[in-house]
PDB file of N, CA and C in Angstrom:
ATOM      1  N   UNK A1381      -0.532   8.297   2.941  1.00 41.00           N
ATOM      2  CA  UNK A1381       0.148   9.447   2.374  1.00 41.00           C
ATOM      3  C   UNK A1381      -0.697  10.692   2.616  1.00 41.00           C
ATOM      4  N   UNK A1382       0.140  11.788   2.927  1.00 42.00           N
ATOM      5  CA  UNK A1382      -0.678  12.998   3.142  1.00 42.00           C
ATOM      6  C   UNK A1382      -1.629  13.396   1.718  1.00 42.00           C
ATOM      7  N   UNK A1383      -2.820  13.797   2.029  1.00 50.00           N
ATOM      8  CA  UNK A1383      -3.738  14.410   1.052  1.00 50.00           C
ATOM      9  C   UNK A1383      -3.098  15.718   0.179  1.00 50.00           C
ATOM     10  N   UNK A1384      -1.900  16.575   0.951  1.00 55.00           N
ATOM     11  CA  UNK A1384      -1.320  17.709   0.325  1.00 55.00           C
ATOM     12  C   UNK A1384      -0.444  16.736  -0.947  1.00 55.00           C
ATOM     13  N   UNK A1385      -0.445  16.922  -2.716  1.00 54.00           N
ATOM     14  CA  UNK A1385       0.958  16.307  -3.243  1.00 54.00           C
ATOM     15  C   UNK A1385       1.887  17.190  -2.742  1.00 54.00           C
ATOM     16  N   UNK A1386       1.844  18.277  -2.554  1.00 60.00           N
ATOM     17  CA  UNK A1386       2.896  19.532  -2.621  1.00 60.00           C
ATOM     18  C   UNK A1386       3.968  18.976  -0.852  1.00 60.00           C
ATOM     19  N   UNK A1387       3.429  18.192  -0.898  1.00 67.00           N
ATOM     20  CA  UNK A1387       3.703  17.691   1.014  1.00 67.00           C
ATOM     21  C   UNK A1387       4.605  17.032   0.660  1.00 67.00           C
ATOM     22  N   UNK A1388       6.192  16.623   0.519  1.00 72.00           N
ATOM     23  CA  UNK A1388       7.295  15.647  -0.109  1.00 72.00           C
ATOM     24  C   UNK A1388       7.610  14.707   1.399  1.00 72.00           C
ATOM     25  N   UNK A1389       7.057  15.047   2.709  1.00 78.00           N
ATOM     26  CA  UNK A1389       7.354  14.476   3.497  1.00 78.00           C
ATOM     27  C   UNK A1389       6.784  12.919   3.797  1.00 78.00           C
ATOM     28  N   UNK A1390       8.218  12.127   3.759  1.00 86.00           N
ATOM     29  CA  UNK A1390       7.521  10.581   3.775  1.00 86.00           C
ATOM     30  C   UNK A1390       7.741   9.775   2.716  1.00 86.00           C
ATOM     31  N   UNK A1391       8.085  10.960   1.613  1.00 91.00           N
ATOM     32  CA  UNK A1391       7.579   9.833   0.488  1.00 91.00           C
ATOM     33  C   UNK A1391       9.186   9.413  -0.107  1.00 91.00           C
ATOM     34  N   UNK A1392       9.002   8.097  -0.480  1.00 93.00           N
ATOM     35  CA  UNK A1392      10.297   7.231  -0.961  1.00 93.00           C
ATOM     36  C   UNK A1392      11.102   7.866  -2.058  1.00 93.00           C
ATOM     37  N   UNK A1393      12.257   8.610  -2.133  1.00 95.00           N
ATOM     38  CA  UNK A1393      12.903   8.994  -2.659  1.00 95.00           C
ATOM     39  C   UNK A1393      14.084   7.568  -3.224  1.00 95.00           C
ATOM     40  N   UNK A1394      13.839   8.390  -4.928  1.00 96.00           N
ATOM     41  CA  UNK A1394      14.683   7.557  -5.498  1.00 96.00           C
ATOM     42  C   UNK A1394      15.593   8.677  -6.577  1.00 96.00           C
ATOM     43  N   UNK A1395      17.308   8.568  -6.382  1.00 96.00           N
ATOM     44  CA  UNK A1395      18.073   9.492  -7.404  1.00 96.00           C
ATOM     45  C   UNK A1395      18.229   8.690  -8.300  1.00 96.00           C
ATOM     46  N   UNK A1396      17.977   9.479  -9.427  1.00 97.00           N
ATOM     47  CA  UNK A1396      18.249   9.481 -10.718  1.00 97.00           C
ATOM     48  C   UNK A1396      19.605   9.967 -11.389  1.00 97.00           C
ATOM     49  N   UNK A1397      20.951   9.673 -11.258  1.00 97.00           N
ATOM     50  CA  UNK A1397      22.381  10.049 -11.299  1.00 97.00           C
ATOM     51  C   UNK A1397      22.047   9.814 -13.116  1.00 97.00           C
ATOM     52  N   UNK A1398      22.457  11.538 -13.476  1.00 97.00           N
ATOM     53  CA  UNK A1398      22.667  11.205 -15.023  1.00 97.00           C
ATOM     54  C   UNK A1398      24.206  11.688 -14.766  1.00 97.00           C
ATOM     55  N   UNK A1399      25.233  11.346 -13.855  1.00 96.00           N
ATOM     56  CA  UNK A1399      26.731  11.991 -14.439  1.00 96.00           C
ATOM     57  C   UNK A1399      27.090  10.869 -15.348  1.00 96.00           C
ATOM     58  N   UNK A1400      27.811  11.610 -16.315  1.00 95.00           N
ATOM     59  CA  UNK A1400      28.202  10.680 -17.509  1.00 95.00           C
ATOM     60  C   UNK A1400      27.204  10.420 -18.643  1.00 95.00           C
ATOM     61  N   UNK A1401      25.800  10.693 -18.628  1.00 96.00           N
ATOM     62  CA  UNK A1401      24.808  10.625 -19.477  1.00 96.00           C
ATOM     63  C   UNK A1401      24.787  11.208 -20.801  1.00 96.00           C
ATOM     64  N   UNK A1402      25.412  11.140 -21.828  1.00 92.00           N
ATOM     65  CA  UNK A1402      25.050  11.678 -23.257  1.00 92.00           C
ATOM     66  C   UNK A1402      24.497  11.394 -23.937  1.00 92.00           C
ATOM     67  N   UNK A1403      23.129  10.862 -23.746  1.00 95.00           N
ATOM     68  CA  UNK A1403      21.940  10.725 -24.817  1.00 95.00           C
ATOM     69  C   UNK A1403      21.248   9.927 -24.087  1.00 95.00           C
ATOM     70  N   UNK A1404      20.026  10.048 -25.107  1.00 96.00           N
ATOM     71  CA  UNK A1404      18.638   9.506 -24.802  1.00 96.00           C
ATOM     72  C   UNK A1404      18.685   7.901 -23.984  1.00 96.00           C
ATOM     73  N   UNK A1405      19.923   7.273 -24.573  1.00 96.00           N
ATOM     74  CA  UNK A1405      19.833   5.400 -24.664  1.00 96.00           C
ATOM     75  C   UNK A1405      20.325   6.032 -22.972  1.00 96.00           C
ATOM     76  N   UNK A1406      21.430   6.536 -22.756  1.00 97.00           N
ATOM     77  CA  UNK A1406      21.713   6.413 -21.290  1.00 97.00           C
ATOM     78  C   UNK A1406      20.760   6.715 -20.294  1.00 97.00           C
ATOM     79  N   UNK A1407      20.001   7.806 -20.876  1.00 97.00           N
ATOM     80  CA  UNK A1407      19.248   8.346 -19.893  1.00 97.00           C
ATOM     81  C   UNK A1407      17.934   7.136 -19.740  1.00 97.00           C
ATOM     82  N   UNK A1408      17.900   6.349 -21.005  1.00 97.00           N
ATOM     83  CA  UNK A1408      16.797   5.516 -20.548  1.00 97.00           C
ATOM     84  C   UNK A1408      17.280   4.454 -19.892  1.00 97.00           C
ATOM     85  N   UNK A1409      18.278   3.907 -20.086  1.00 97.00           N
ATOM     86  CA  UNK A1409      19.323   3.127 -19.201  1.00 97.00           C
ATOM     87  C   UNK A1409      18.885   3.159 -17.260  1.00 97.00           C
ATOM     88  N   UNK A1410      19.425   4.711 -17.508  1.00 97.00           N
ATOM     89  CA  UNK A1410      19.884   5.204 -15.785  1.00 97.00           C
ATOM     90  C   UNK A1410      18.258   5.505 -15.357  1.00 97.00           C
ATOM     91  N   UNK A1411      17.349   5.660 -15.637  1.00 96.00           N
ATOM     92  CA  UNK A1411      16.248   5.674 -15.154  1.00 96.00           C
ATOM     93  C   UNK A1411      15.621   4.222 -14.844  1.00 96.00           C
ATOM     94  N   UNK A1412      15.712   3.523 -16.127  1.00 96.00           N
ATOM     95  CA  UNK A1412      15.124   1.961 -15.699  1.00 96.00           C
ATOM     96  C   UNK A1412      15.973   1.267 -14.617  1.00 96.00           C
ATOM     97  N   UNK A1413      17.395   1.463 -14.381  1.00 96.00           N
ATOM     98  CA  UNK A1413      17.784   0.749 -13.483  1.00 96.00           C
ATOM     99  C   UNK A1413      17.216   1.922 -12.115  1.00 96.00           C
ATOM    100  N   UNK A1414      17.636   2.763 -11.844  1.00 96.00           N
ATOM    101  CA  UNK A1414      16.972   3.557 -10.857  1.00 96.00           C
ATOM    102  C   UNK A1414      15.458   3.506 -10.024  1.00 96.00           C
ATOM    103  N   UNK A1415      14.710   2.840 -10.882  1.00 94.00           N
ATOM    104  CA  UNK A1415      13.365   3.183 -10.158  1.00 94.00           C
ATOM    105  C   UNK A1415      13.238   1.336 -10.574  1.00 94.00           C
ATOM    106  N   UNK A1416      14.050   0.737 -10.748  1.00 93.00           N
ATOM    107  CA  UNK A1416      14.410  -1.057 -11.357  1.00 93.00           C
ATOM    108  C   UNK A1416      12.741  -1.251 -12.252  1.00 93.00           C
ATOM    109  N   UNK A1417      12.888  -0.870 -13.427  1.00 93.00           N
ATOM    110  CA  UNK A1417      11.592  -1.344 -14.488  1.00 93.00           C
ATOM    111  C   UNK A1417      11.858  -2.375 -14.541  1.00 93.00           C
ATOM    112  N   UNK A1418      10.724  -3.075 -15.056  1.00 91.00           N
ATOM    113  CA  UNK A1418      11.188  -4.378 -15.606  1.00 91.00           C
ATOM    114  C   UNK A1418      11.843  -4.488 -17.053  1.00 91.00           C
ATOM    115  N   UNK A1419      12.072  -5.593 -17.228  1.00 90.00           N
ATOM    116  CA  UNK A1419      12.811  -5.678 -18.355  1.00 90.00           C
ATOM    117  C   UNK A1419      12.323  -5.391 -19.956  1.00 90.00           C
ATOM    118  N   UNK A1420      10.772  -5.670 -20.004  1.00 91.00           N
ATOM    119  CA  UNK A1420      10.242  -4.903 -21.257  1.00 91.00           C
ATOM    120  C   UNK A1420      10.138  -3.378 -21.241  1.00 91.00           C
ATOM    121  N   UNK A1421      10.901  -2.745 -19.999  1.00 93.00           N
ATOM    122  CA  UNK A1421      10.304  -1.383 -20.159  1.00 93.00           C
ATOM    123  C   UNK A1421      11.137  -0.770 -21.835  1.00 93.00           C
ATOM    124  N   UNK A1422      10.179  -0.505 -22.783  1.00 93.00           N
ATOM    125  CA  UNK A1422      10.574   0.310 -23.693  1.00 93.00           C
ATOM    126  C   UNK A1422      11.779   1.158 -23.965  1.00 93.00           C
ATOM    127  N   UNK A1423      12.169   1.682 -22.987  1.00 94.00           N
ATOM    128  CA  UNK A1423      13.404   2.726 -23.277  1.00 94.00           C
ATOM    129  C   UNK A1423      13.267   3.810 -24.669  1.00 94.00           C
ATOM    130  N   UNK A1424      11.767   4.594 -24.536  1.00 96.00           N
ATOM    131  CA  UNK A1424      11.479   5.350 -25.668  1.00 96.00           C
ATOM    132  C   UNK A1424      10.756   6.734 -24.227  1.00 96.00           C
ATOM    133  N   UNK A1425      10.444   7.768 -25.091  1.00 97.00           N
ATOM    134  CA  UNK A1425       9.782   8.665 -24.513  1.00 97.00           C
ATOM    135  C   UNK A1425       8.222   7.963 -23.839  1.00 97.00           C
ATOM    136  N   UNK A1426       7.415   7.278 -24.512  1.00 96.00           N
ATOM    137  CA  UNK A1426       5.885   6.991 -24.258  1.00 96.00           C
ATOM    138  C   UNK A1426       6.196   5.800 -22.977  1.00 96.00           C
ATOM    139  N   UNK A1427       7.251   5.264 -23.190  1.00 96.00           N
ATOM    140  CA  UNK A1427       7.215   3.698 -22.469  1.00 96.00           C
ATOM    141  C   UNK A1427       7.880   4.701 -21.270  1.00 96.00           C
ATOM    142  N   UNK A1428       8.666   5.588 -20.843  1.00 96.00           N
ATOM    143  CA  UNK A1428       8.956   6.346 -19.576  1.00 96.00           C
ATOM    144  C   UNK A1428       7.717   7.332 -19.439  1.00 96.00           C
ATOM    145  N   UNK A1429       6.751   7.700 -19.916  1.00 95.00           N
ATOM    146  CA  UNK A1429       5.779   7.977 -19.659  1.00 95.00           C
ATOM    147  C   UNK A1429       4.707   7.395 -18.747  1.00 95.00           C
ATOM    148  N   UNK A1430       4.430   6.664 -19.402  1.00 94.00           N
ATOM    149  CA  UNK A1430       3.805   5.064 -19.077  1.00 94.00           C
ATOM    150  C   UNK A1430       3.909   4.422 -18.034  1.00 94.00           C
ATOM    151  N   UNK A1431       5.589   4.192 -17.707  1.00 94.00           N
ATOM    152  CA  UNK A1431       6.232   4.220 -15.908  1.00 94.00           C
ATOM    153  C   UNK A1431       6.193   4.542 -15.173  1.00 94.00           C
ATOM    154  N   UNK A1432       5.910   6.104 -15.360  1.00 95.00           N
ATOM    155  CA  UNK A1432       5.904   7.038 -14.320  1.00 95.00           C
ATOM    156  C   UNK A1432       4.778   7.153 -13.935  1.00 95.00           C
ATOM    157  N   UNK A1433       3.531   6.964 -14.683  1.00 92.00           N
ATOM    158  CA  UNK A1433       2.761   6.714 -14.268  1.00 92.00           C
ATOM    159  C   UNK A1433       2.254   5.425 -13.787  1.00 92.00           C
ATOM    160  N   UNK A1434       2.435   4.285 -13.883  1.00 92.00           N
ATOM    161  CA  UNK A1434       1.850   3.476 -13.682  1.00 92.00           C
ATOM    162  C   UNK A1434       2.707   2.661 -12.122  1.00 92.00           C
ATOM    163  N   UNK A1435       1.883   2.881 -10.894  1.00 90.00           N
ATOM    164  CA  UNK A1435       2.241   2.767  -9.796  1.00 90.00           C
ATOM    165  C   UNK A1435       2.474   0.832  -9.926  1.00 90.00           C
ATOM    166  N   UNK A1436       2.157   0.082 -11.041  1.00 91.00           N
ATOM    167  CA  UNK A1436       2.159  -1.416 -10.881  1.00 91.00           C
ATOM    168  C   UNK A1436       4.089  -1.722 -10.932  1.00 91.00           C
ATOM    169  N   UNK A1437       4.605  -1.023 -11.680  1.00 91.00           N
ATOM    170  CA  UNK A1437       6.031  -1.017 -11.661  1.00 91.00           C
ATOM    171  C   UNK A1437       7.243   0.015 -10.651  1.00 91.00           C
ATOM    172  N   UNK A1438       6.538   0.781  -9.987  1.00 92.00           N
ATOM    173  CA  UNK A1438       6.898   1.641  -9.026  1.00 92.00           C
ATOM    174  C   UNK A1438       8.063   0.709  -7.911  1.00 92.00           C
ATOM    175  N   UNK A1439       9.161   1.394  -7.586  1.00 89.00           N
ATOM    176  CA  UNK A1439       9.685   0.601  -6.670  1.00 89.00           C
ATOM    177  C   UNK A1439       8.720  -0.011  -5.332  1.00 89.00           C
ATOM    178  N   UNK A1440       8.952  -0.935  -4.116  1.00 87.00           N
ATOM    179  CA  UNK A1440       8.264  -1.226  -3.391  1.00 87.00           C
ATOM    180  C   UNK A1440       7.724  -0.002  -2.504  1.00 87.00           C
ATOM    181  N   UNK A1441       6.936   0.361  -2.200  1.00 87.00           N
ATOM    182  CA  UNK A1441       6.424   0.811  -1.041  1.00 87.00           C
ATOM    183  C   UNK A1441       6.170   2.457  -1.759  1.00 87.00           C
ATOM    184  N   UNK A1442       6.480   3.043  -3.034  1.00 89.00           N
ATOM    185  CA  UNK A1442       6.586   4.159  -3.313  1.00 89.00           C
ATOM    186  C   UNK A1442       4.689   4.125  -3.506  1.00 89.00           C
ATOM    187  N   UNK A1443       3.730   3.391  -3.682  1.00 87.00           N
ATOM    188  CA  UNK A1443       2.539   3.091  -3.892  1.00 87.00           C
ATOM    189  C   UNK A1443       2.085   4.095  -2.584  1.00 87.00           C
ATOM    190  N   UNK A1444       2.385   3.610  -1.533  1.00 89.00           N
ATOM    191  CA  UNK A1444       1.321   3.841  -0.405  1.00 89.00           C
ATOM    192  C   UNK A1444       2.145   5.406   0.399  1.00 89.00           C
ATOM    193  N   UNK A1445       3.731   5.547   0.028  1.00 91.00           N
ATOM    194  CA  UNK A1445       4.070   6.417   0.493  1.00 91.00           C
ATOM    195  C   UNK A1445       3.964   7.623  -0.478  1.00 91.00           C
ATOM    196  N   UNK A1446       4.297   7.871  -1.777  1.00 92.00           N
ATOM    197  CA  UNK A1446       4.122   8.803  -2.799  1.00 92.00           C
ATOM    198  C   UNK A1446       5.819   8.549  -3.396  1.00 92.00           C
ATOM    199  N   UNK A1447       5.721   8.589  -4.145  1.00 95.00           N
ATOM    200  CA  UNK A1447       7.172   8.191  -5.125  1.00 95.00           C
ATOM    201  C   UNK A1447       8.176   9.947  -5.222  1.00 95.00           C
ATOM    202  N   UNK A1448       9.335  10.213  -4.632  1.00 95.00           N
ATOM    203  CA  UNK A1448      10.002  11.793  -5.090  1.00 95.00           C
ATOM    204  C   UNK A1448      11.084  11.311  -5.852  1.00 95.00           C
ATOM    205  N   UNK A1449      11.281  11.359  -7.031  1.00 96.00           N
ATOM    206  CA  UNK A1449      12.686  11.098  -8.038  1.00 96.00           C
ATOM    207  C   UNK A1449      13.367  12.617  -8.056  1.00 96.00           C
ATOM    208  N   UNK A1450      14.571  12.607  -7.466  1.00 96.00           N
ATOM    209  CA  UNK A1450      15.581  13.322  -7.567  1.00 96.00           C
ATOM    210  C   UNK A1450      16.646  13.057  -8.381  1.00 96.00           C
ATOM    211  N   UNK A1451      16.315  14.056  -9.747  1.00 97.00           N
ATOM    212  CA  UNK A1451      17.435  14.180 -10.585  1.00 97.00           C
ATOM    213  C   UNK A1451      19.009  14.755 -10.214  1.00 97.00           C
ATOM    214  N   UNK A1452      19.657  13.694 -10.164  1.00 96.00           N
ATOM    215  CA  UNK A1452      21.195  14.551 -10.059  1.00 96.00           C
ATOM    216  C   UNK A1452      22.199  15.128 -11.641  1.00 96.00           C
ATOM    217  N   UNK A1453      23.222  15.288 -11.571  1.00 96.00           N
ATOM    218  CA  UNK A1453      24.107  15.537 -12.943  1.00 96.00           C
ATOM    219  C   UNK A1453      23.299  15.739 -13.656  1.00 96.00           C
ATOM    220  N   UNK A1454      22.333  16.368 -14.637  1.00 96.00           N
ATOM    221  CA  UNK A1454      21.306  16.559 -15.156  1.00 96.00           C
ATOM    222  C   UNK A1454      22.102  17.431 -16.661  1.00 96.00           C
ATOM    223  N   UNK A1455      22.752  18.590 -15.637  1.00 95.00           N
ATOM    224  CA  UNK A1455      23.441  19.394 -16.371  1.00 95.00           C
ATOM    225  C   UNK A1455      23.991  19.475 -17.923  1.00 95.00           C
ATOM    226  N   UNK A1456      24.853  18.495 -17.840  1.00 94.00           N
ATOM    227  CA  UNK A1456      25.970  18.354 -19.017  1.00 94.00           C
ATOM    228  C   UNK A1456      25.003  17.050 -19.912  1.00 94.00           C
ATOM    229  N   UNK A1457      23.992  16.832 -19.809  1.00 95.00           N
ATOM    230  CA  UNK A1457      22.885  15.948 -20.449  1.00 95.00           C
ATOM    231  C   UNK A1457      22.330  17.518 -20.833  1.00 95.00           C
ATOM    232  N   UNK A1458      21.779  17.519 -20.097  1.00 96.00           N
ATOM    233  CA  UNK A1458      21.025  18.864 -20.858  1.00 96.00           C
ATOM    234  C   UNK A1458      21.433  19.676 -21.668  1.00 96.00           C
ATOM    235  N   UNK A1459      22.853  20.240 -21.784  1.00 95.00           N
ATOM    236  CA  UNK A1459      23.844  21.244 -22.457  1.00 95.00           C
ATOM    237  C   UNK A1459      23.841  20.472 -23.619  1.00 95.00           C
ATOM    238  N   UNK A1460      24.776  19.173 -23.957  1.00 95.00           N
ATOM    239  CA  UNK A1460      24.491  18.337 -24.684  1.00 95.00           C
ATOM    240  C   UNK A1460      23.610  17.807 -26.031  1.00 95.00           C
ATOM    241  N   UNK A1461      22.688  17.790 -25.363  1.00 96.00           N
ATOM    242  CA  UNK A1461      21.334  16.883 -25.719  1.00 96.00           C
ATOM    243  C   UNK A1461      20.085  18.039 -25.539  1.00 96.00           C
ATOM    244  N   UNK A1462      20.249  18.963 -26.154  1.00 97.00           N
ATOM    245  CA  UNK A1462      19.279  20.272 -25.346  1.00 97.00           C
ATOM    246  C   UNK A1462      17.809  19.705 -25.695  1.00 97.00           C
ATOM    247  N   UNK A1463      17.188  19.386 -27.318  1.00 97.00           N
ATOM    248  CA  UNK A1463      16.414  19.177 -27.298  1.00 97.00           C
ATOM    249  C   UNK A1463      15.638  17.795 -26.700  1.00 97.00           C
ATOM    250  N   UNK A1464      16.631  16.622 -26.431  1.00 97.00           N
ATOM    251  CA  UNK A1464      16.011  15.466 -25.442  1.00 97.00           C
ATOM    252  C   UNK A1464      16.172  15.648 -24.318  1.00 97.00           C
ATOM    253  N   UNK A1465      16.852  16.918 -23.894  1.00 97.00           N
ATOM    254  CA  UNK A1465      16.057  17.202 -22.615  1.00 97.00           C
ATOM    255  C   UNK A1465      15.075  17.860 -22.005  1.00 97.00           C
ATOM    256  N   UNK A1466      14.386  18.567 -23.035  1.00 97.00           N
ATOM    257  CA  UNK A1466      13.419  19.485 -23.068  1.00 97.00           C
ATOM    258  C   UNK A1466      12.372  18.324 -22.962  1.00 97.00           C
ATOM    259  N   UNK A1467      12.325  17.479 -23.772  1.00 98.00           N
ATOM    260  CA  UNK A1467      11.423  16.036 -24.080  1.00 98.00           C
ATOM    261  C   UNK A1467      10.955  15.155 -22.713  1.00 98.00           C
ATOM    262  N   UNK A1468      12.292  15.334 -21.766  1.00 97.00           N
ATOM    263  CA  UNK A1468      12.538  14.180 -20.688  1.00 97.00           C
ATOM    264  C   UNK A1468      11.645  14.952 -19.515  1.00 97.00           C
ATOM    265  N   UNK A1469      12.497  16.577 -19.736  1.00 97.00           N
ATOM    266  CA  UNK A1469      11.235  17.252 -18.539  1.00 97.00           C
ATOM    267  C   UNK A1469       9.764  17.517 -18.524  1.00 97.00           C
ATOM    268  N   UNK A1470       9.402  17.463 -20.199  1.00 97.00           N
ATOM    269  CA  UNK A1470       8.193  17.300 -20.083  1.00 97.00           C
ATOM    270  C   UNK A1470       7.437  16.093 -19.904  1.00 97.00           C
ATOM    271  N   UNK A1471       8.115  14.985 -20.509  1.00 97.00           N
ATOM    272  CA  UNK A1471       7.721  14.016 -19.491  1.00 97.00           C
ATOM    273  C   UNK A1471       7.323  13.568 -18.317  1.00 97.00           C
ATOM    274  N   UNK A1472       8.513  14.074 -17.422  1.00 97.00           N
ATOM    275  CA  UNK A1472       8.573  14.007 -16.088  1.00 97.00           C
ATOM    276  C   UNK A1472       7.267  14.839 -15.446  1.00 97.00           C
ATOM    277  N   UNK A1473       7.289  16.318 -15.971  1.00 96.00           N
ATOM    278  CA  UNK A1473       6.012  17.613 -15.749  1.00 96.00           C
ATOM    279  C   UNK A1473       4.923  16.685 -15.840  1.00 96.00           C
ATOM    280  N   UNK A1474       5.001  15.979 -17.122  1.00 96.00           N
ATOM    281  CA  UNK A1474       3.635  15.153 -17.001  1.00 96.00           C
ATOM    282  C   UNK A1474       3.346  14.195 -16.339  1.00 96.00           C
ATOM    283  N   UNK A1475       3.763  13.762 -16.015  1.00 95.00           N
ATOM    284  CA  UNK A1475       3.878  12.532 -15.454  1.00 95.00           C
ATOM    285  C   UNK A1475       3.503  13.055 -13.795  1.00 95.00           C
ATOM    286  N   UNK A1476       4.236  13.475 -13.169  1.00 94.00           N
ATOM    287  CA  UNK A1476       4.047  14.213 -12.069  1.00 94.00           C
ATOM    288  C   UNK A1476       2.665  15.492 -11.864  1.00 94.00           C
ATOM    289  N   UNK A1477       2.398  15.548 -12.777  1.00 94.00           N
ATOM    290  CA  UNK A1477       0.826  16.696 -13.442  1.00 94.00           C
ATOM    291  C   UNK A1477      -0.343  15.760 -13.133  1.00 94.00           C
ATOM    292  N   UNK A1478      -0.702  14.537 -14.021  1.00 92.00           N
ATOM    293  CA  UNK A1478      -1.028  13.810 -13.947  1.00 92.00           C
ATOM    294  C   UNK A1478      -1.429  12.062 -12.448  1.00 92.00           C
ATOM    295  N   UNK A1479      -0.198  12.350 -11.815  1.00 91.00           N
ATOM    296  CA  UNK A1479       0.363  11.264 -10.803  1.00 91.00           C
ATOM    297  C   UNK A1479       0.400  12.144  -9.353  1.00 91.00           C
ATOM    298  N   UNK A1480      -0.803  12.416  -8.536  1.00 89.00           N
ATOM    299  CA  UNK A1480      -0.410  13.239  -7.746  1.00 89.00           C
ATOM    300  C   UNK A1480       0.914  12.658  -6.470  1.00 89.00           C
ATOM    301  N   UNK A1481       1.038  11.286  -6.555  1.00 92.00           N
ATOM    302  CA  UNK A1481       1.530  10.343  -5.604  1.00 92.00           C
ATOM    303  C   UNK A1481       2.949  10.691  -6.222  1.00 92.00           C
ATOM    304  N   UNK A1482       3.142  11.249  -7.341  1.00 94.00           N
ATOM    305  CA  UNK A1482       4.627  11.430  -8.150  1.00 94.00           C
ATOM    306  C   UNK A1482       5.157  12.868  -8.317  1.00 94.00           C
ATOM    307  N   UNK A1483       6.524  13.235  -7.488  1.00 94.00           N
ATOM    308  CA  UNK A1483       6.928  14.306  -7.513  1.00 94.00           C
ATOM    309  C   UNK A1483       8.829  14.159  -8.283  1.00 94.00           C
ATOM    310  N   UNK A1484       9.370  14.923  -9.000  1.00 95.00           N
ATOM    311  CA  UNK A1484      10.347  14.905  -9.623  1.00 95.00           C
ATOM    312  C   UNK A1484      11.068  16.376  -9.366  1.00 95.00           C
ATOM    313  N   UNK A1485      12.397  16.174  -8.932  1.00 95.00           N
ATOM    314  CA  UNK A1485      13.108  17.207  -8.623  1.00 95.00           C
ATOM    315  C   UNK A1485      14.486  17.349  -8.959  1.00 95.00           C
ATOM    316  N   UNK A1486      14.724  18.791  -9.619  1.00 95.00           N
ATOM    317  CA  UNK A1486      16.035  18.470 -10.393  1.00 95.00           C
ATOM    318  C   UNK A1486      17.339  19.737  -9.024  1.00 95.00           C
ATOM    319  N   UNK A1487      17.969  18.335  -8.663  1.00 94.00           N
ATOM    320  CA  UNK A1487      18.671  18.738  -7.904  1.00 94.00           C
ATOM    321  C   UNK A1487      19.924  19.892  -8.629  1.00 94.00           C
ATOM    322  N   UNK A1488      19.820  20.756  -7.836  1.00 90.00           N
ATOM    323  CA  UNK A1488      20.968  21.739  -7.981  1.00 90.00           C
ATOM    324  C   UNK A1488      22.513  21.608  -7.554  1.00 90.00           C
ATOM    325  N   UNK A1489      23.418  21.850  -8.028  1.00 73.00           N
ATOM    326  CA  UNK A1489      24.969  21.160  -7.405  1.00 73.00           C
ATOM    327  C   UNK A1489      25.501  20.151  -7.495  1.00 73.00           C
ATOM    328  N   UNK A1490      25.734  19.856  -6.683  1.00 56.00           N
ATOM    329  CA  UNK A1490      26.718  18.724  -6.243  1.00 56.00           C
ATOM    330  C   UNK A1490      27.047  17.874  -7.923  1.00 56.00           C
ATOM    331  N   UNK A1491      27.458  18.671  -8.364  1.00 49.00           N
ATOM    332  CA  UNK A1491      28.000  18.019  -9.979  1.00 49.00           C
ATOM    333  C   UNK A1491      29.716  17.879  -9.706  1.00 49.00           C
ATOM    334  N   UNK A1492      30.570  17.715  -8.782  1.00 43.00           N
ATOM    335  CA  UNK A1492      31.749  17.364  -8.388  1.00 43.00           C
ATOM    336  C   UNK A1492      31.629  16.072  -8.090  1.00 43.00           C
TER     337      UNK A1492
END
């Protein structure tokens, strides 16, 4: 993997589809199947913390290439749910702050 994090080229992209998402349980839902946790993953704020950082549960190959999670439908979760989504991005900020191999991007559009 390139030494730049800011470098997204290469690295294993995985979307994160929240259309239809109204609360916390979905969003922990659509993330554990997305990046496939295992089955004790928590489904709380600390235990998606915890994931994101910890490259032992990372899909295959996101280890050696750098992991990019692209948030889609984000939107109408966020409008919604304003303050668990304030929660989820700082998560993510951290997680990605912390994880230089981990980049998170909240896609714009395509909400049709």
């Amino acid at each position: 993997m390139s030494e730049d994090p800011t470098d997204l080229t290469g690295r294993l992209v995985v979307t994160l589809d929240l259309h239809g998402v109204t609360d916390k349980a979905g969003l922990m839902d659509r993330t554990a199947r997305a990046l496939a946790l295992p089955d004790w993953f928590g489904r709380n704020w600390d235990a998606l913390a915890d994931s994101l950082s910890d490259h032992t549960v990372w899909p295959e190959g996101a280890v050696e290439r750098g992991l990019l999670i692209v948030v889609r439908g984000w939107r109408p979760y966020a409008e919604a749910r304003p303050d668990e989504w304030r929660i989820a991005q700082e998560v993510f900020a951290q997680a990605a702050d912390h994880t230089p191999a981990l980049s998170v991007a909240l896609a714009l559009g395509g909400s049709s």
